[in-house]
PDB file of C-alpha atoms in Angstrom:
ATOM      1  CA  UNK C   1     117.091  75.214  99.787  1.00  0.00           C
ATOM      2  CA  UNK C   2     113.939  74.417 100.988  1.00  0.00           C
ATOM      3  CA  UNK C   3     110.999  77.344 101.436  1.00  0.00           C
ATOM      4  CA  UNK C   4     109.416  77.162 104.691  1.00  0.00           C
ATOM      5  CA  UNK C   5     106.143  77.945 105.606  1.00  0.00           C
ATOM      6  CA  UNK C   6     105.067  80.354 108.411  1.00  0.00           C
ATOM      7  CA  UNK C   7     101.989  81.562 110.362  1.00  0.00           C
ATOM      8  CA  UNK C   8     101.613  84.122 112.736  1.00  0.00           C
ATOM      9  CA  UNK C   9     100.392  86.535 115.396  1.00  0.00           C
ATOM     10  CA  UNK C  10     101.973  90.211 115.535  1.00  0.00           C
ATOM     11  CA  UNK C  11     101.173  92.449 118.161  1.00  0.00           C
ATOM     12  CA  UNK C  12     102.113  96.362 117.126  1.00  0.00           C
ATOM     13  CA  UNK C  13     101.323  99.081 119.318  1.00  0.00           C
ATOM     14  CA  UNK C  14     100.960 102.661 116.832  1.00  0.00           C
ATOM     15  CA  UNK C  15     100.226 106.025 117.179  1.00  0.00           C
ATOM     16  CA  UNK C  16      99.339 108.438 114.719  1.00  0.00           C
ATOM     17  CA  UNK C  17      98.177 112.478 115.822  1.00  0.00           C
ATOM     18  CA  UNK C  18      94.614 111.723 116.130  1.00  0.00           C
ATOM     19  CA  UNK C  19      94.892 107.957 117.984  1.00  0.00           C
ATOM     20  CA  UNK C  20      96.950 105.402 119.522  1.00  0.00           C
ATOM     21  CA  UNK C  21      96.128 101.536 118.704  1.00  0.00           C
ATOM     22  CA  UNK C  22      97.165  98.265 119.160  1.00  0.00           C
ATOM     23  CA  UNK C  23      97.391  95.927 116.375  1.00  0.00           C
ATOM     24  CA  UNK C  24      96.798  92.014 116.590  1.00  0.00           C
ATOM     25  CA  UNK C  25      97.333  90.781 113.115  1.00  0.00           C
ATOM     26  CA  UNK C  26      97.286  86.703 112.078  1.00  0.00           C
ATOM     27  CA  UNK C  27      98.333  86.004 108.625  1.00  0.00           C
ATOM     28  CA  UNK C  28     100.998  83.859 107.002  1.00  0.00           C
ATOM     29  CA  UNK C  29     104.265  84.100 105.155  1.00  0.00           C
ATOM     30  CA  UNK C  30     107.078  82.423 103.572  1.00  0.00           C
ATOM     31  CA  UNK C  31     110.586  81.974 103.754  1.00  0.00           C
ATOM     32  CA  UNK C  32     112.832  81.565 101.351  1.00  0.00           C
ATOM     33  CA  UNK C  33     116.368  81.551 100.356  1.00  0.00           C
ATOM     34  CA  UNK C  34     116.756  83.899  97.082  1.00  0.00           C
ATOM     35  CA  UNK C  35     119.452  86.251  95.360  1.00  0.00           C
ATOM     36  CA  UNK C  36     121.712  85.014  98.132  1.00  0.00           C
ATOM     37  CA  UNK C  37     119.568  86.525 100.709  1.00  0.00           C
ATOM     38  CA  UNK C  38     116.439  85.164 103.443  1.00  0.00           C
ATOM     39  CA  UNK C  39     113.258  86.881 102.019  1.00  0.00           C
ATOM     40  CA  UNK C  40     110.184  87.147 104.048  1.00  0.00           C
ATOM     41  CA  UNK C  41     107.612  87.211 101.689  1.00  0.00           C
ATOM     42  CA  UNK C  42     104.014  87.707 102.870  1.00  0.00           C
ATOM     43  CA  UNK C  43     101.244  85.640 101.979  1.00  0.00           C
ATOM     44  CA  UNK C  44      98.575  87.477 104.263  1.00  0.00           C
ATOM     45  CA  UNK C  45      99.089  90.122 104.011  1.00  0.00           C
ATOM     46  CA  UNK C  46     100.788  89.846 100.624  1.00  0.00           C
ATOM     47  CA  UNK C  47     101.520  93.512 100.078  1.00  0.00           C
ATOM     48  CA  UNK C  48     105.105  93.329 101.474  1.00  0.00           C
ATOM     49  CA  UNK C  49     108.451  91.098 101.632  1.00  0.00           C
ATOM     50  CA  UNK C  50     111.614  91.958 103.308  1.00  0.00           C
ATOM     51  CA  UNK C  51     115.064  90.597 103.576  1.00  0.00           C
ATOM     52  CA  UNK C  52     118.012  89.794 105.536  1.00  0.00           C
ATOM     53  CA  UNK C  53     121.181  87.797 105.582  1.00  0.00           C
ATOM     54  CA  UNK C  54     120.052  85.199 108.466  1.00  0.00           C
ATOM     55  CA  UNK C  55     116.268  84.240 108.833  1.00  0.00           C
ATOM     56  CA  UNK C  56     115.982  86.181 111.779  1.00  0.00           C
ATOM     57  CA  UNK C  57     116.613  89.177 110.282  1.00  0.00           C
ATOM     58  CA  UNK C  58     114.273  88.789 107.387  1.00  0.00           C
ATOM     59  CA  UNK C  59     111.522  88.098 110.101  1.00  0.00           C
ATOM     60  CA  UNK C  60     112.443  91.074 112.180  1.00  0.00           C
ATOM     61  CA  UNK C  61     112.223  93.450 108.756  1.00  0.00           C
ATOM     62  CA  UNK C  62     109.095  91.699 107.925  1.00  0.00           C
ATOM     63  CA  UNK C  63     107.794  92.538 111.423  1.00  0.00           C
ATOM     64  CA  UNK C  64     108.992  95.874 111.735  1.00  0.00           C
ATOM     65  CA  UNK C  65     107.795  96.729 107.840  1.00  0.00           C
ATOM     66  CA  UNK C  66     104.055  94.884 108.966  1.00  0.00           C
ATOM     67  CA  UNK C  67     104.494  97.841 112.386  1.00  0.00           C
ATOM     68  CA  UNK C  68     105.444 100.668 109.958  1.00  0.00           C
ATOM     69  CA  UNK C  69     102.260 100.108 107.306  1.00  0.00           C
ATOM     70  CA  UNK C  70      99.942  99.941 109.783  1.00  0.00           C
ATOM     71  CA  UNK C  71     101.149 102.823 111.087  1.00  0.00           C
ATOM     72  CA  UNK C  72     101.146 104.340 107.262  1.00  0.00           C
ATOM     73  CA  UNK C  73      97.413 103.264 107.468  1.00  0.00           C
ATOM     74  CA  UNK C  74      96.444 104.809 111.091  1.00  0.00           C
ATOM     75  CA  UNK C  75      97.707 108.275 109.950  1.00  0.00           C
ATOM     76  CA  UNK C  76      96.249 107.914 106.340  1.00  0.00           C
ATOM     77  CA  UNK C  77      92.120 107.006 108.155  1.00  0.00           C
ATOM     78  CA  UNK C  78      90.089 109.691 109.900  1.00  0.00           C
ATOM     79  CA  UNK C  79      88.922 107.572 112.341  1.00  0.00           C
ATOM     80  CA  UNK C  80      89.528 104.314 114.573  1.00  0.00           C
ATOM     81  CA  UNK C  81      87.093 102.647 112.227  1.00  0.00           C
ATOM     82  CA  UNK C  82      88.384 103.727 109.539  1.00  0.00           C
ATOM     83  CA  UNK C  83      91.739 102.276 110.547  1.00  0.00           C
ATOM     84  CA  UNK C  84      90.126  99.067 111.408  1.00  0.00           C
ATOM     85  CA  UNK C  85      88.367  98.773 107.586  1.00  0.00           C
ATOM     86  CA  UNK C  86      92.107  99.626 106.337  1.00  0.00           C
ATOM     87  CA  UNK C  87      94.045  97.203 108.224  1.00  0.00           C
ATOM     88  CA  UNK C  88      91.650  94.270 107.940  1.00  0.00           C
ATOM     89  CA  UNK C  89      91.585  94.949 104.005  1.00  0.00           C
ATOM     90  CA  UNK C  90      95.370  94.997 103.899  1.00  0.00           C
ATOM     91  CA  UNK C  91      95.926  91.580 105.589  1.00  0.00           C
ATOM     92  CA  UNK C  92      93.115  90.077 104.205  1.00  0.00           C
ATOM     93  CA  UNK C  93      94.618  90.682 100.385  1.00  0.00           C
ATOM     94  CA  UNK C  94      96.537  87.453  99.221  1.00  0.00           C
ATOM     95  CA  UNK C  95      99.283  87.115  97.149  1.00  0.00           C
ATOM     96  CA  UNK C  96      98.142  84.172  95.453  1.00  0.00           C
ATOM     97  CA  UNK C  97     101.206  83.191  93.677  1.00  0.00           C
ATOM     98  CA  UNK C  98     103.186  82.924  97.076  1.00  0.00           C
ATOM     99  CA  UNK C  99      99.902  80.973  98.590  1.00  0.00           C
ATOM    100  CA  UNK C 100     100.581  78.789  96.124  1.00  0.00           C
ATOM    101  CA  UNK C 101     104.068  77.959  97.288  1.00  0.00           C
ATOM    102  CA  UNK C 102     103.326  77.975 100.862  1.00  0.00           C
ATOM    103  CA  UNK C 103     101.164  75.617 100.493  1.00  0.00           C
ATOM    104  CA  UNK C 104     103.145  73.780  98.723  1.00  0.00           C
ATOM    105  CA  UNK C 105     105.983  74.283 101.569  1.00  0.00           C
ATOM    106  CA  UNK C 106     103.685  73.233 104.036  1.00  0.00           C
ATOM    107  CA  UNK C 107     103.130  69.928 102.701  1.00  0.00           C
ATOM    108  CA  UNK C 108     107.000  69.285 102.466  1.00  0.00           C
ATOM    109  CA  UNK C 109     107.027  70.165 105.889  1.00  0.00           C
ATOM    110  CA  UNK C 110     104.286  67.639 107.157  1.00  0.00           C
ATOM    111  CA  UNK C 111     105.918  64.579 104.778  1.00  0.00           C
ATOM    112  CA  UNK C 112     108.869  65.605 106.595  1.00  0.00           C
ATOM    113  CA  UNK C 113     111.116  65.817 102.932  1.00  0.00           C
ATOM    114  CA  UNK C 114     114.450  67.110 103.173  1.00  0.00           C
ATOM    115  CA  UNK C 115     116.336  69.080 106.447  1.00  0.00           C
ATOM    116  CA  UNK C 116     115.224  71.850 108.101  1.00  0.00           C
ATOM    117  CA  UNK C 117     117.280  74.998 108.792  1.00  0.00           C
ATOM    118  CA  UNK C 118     118.057  75.301 112.554  1.00  0.00           C
ATOM    119  CA  UNK C 119     115.868  79.028 112.763  1.00  0.00           C
ATOM    120  CA  UNK C 120     113.055  76.908 111.670  1.00  0.00           C
ATOM    121  CA  UNK C 121     113.650  73.393 113.129  1.00  0.00           C
ATOM    122  CA  UNK C 122     113.046  75.684 116.485  1.00  0.00           C
ATOM    123  CA  UNK C 123     110.232  76.782 115.506  1.00  0.00           C
ATOM    124  CA  UNK C 124     106.630  75.065 116.892  1.00  0.00           C
ATOM    125  CA  UNK C 125     104.660  73.232 114.652  1.00  0.00           C
ATOM    126  CA  UNK C 126     101.256  74.401 113.883  1.00  0.00           C
ATOM    127  CA  UNK C 127      99.402  71.873 112.169  1.00  0.00           C
ATOM    128  CA  UNK C 128      95.805  73.852 112.661  1.00  0.00           C
ATOM    129  CA  UNK C 129      94.342  76.088 109.843  1.00  0.00           C
ATOM    130  CA  UNK C 130      95.343  79.534 110.836  1.00  0.00           C
ATOM    131  CA  UNK C 131      92.504  81.872 109.298  1.00  0.00           C
ATOM    132  CA  UNK C 132      93.908  85.504 108.801  1.00  0.00           C
ATOM    133  CA  UNK C 133      92.720  88.512 110.249  1.00  0.00           C
ATOM    134  CA  UNK C 134      93.190  91.743 112.280  1.00  0.00           C
ATOM    135  CA  UNK C 135      91.824  93.095 115.718  1.00  0.00           C
ATOM    136  CA  UNK C 136      92.355  96.712 116.330  1.00  0.00           C
ATOM    137  CA  UNK C 137      92.037  98.071 119.739  1.00  0.00           C
ATOM    138  CA  UNK C 138      92.057 101.827 120.174  1.00  0.00           C
ATOM    139  CA  UNK C 139      94.203 102.657 123.258  1.00  0.00           C
ATOM    140  CA  UNK C 140      94.048 106.430 122.941  1.00  0.00           C
ATOM    141  CA  UNK C 141      92.111 109.248 120.888  1.00  0.00           C
ATOM    142  CA  UNK C 142      94.347 112.211 120.993  1.00  0.00           C
ATOM    143  CA  UNK C 143      92.610 115.548 121.183  1.00  0.00           C
ATOM    144  CA  UNK C 144      94.380 118.767 119.631  1.00  0.00           C
ATOM    145  CA  UNK C 145      96.234 121.003 122.448  1.00  0.00           C
ATOM    146  CA  UNK C 146      94.349 123.188 124.401  1.00  0.00           C
ATOM    147  CA  UNK C 147      96.082 126.336 123.678  1.00  0.00           C
ATOM    148  CA  UNK C 148      96.730 129.038 121.400  1.00  0.00           C
ATOM    149  CA  UNK C 149      98.033 132.549 120.970  1.00  0.00           C
ATOM    150  CA  UNK C 150      95.288 135.382 120.151  1.00  0.00           C
ATOM    151  CA  UNK C 151      95.801 138.838 119.985  1.00  0.00           C
ATOM    152  CA  UNK C 152      94.136 140.277 123.068  1.00  0.00           C
ATOM    153  CA  UNK C 153      92.138 143.364 122.699  1.00  0.00           C
ATOM    154  CA  UNK C 154      90.375 145.639 125.173  1.00  0.00           C
ATOM    155  CA  UNK C 155      86.656 145.603 125.295  1.00  0.00           C
TER     156      UNK C 155
ATOM    157  CA  UNK L   1     106.575  99.333  84.040  1.00  0.00           C
ATOM    158  CA  UNK L   2     103.915  99.967  86.050  1.00  0.00           C
ATOM    159  CA  UNK L   3     102.837 102.498  83.674  1.00  0.00           C
ATOM    160  CA  UNK L   4     102.109  99.805  81.181  1.00  0.00           C
ATOM    161  CA  UNK L   5     101.170  96.660  83.165  1.00  0.00           C
ATOM    162  CA  UNK L   6      99.198  98.550  85.747  1.00  0.00           C
ATOM    163  CA  UNK L   7      97.627 101.543  84.151  1.00  0.00           C
ATOM    164  CA  UNK L   8      95.921 103.865  86.416  1.00  0.00           C
ATOM    165  CA  UNK L   9      97.506 102.767  89.417  1.00  0.00           C
ATOM    166  CA  UNK L  10      97.671 104.909  92.763  1.00  0.00           C
ATOM    167  CA  UNK L  11     101.177 105.414  93.941  1.00  0.00           C
ATOM    168  CA  UNK L  12     101.326 106.902  97.436  1.00  0.00           C
ATOM    169  CA  UNK L  13     105.308 108.318  98.655  1.00  0.00           C
ATOM    170  CA  UNK L  14     105.523 107.531 102.109  1.00  0.00           C
ATOM    171  CA  UNK L  15     108.156 108.415 104.962  1.00  0.00           C
ATOM    172  CA  UNK L  16     110.259 104.813 104.456  1.00  0.00           C
ATOM    173  CA  UNK L  17     108.414 103.245 101.822  1.00  0.00           C
ATOM    174  CA  UNK L  18     105.837 103.881  98.853  1.00  0.00           C
ATOM    175  CA  UNK L  19     102.433 102.100  98.514  1.00  0.00           C
ATOM    176  CA  UNK L  20     101.045 100.854  95.415  1.00  0.00           C
ATOM    177  CA  UNK L  21      97.457 100.303  94.493  1.00  0.00           C
ATOM    178  CA  UNK L  22      95.895  98.737  91.439  1.00  0.00           C
ATOM    179  CA  UNK L  23      92.243  97.676  90.827  1.00  0.00           C
ATOM    180  CA  UNK L  24      91.967  96.993  94.353  1.00  0.00           C
ATOM    181  CA  UNK L  25      95.322  94.949  95.231  1.00  0.00           C
ATOM    182  CA  UNK L  26      97.852  96.594  97.267  1.00  0.00           C
ATOM    183  CA  UNK L  27     101.555  96.491  97.788  1.00  0.00           C
ATOM    184  CA  UNK L  28     102.631  98.902 100.330  1.00  0.00           C
ATOM    185  CA  UNK L  29     106.275  98.022 101.244  1.00  0.00           C
ATOM    186  CA  UNK L  30     107.993  99.090  97.891  1.00  0.00           C
ATOM    187  CA  UNK L  31     111.527 100.850  99.157  1.00  0.00           C
ATOM    188  CA  UNK L  32     112.354 103.958  98.542  1.00  0.00           C
ATOM    189  CA  UNK L  33     115.674 103.185  96.971  1.00  0.00           C
ATOM    190  CA  UNK L  34     116.978 106.362  99.305  1.00  0.00           C
ATOM    191  CA  UNK L  35     118.048 103.674 102.004  1.00  0.00           C
ATOM    192  CA  UNK L  36     120.969 102.180 100.009  1.00  0.00           C
ATOM    193  CA  UNK L  37     121.940 105.458  98.524  1.00  0.00           C
ATOM    194  CA  UNK L  38     122.130 104.527  94.894  1.00  0.00           C
ATOM    195  CA  UNK L  39     118.429 105.056  94.343  1.00  0.00           C
ATOM    196  CA  UNK L  40     117.730 100.966  93.831  1.00  0.00           C
ATOM    197  CA  UNK L  41     115.423  98.761  94.435  1.00  0.00           C
ATOM    198  CA  UNK L  42     116.272  94.631  95.029  1.00  0.00           C
ATOM    199  CA  UNK L  43     114.808  92.647  92.366  1.00  0.00           C
ATOM    200  CA  UNK L  44     112.641  90.412  95.270  1.00  0.00           C
ATOM    201  CA  UNK L  45     111.032  93.443  96.035  1.00  0.00           C
ATOM    202  CA  UNK L  46     109.814  94.348  92.716  1.00  0.00           C
ATOM    203  CA  UNK L  47     108.717  90.763  91.930  1.00  0.00           C
ATOM    204  CA  UNK L  48     106.286  90.474  95.015  1.00  0.00           C
ATOM    205  CA  UNK L  49     104.789  93.566  93.829  1.00  0.00           C
ATOM    206  CA  UNK L  50     104.476  92.213  90.598  1.00  0.00           C
ATOM    207  CA  UNK L  51     103.022  88.890  91.547  1.00  0.00           C
ATOM    208  CA  UNK L  52     100.871  90.951  94.427  1.00  0.00           C
ATOM    209  CA  UNK L  53      98.596  93.014  91.800  1.00  0.00           C
ATOM    210  CA  UNK L  54      98.537  90.047  89.502  1.00  0.00           C
ATOM    211  CA  UNK L  55     100.513  91.488  86.540  1.00  0.00           C
ATOM    212  CA  UNK L  56     103.231  88.903  86.570  1.00  0.00           C
ATOM    213  CA  UNK L  57     103.557  88.121  83.246  1.00  0.00           C
ATOM    214  CA  UNK L  58     103.433  91.844  81.813  1.00  0.00           C
ATOM    215  CA  UNK L  59     106.017  92.656  84.326  1.00  0.00           C
ATOM    216  CA  UNK L  60     108.191  89.770  83.416  1.00  0.00           C
ATOM    217  CA  UNK L  61     108.043  90.403  79.772  1.00  0.00           C
ATOM    218  CA  UNK L  62     109.103  94.853  80.500  1.00  0.00           C
ATOM    219  CA  UNK L  63     111.690  93.350  83.334  1.00  0.00           C
ATOM    220  CA  UNK L  64     112.936  89.881  82.282  1.00  0.00           C
ATOM    221  CA  UNK L  65     115.236  89.542  85.106  1.00  0.00           C
ATOM    222  CA  UNK L  66     111.606  89.104  87.256  1.00  0.00           C
ATOM    223  CA  UNK L  67     112.164  85.618  85.247  1.00  0.00           C
ATOM    224  CA  UNK L  68     114.302  84.307  87.287  1.00  0.00           C
TER     225      UNK L  68
END
């Protein structure tokens, strides 16, 4: 079965104790059928993969996992700027092995060789060079609750 | 495998996944193994981790199933 090169732009809204943010990531992934399942291997970012019985399920898992990773990174960051740097580093951290497969798969799609599975045939063909990127928009800075408990004492 | 192929790596357990960082490369979606109930992780998660951390040859030597 063929390998399928994907390019994507995804929006995730993440929330952690210090802030909430909208994350728009642009990257690429490689969808393949291996070990009797569909796998969506990250290329940029290369630091994740997900699987499912059908391409749609593998893709849904990939999207959910990516959002979860952004949330992990946000919750580990002391500021929105620190999160922005972490998210940027993550998305630009390419998987070289999958990048080579992705490029070969793209050439095969361009050449029109082989049949294309229905899920992928329904996708818009994108012949542009897609540069991986991330934008992080702060939605809300969350301040600690202004409540307290103290022991009252006479003045 | 990681002890041999990625000495000094960082292993960070989160609620739903494990982050592994080695020499500036990061794999951030290693399942905890809790979901399946048997503590097992599918082969291709490990293979993606190995390629991402650029330790594929060593990993294949340690886990021959990654060679397929």
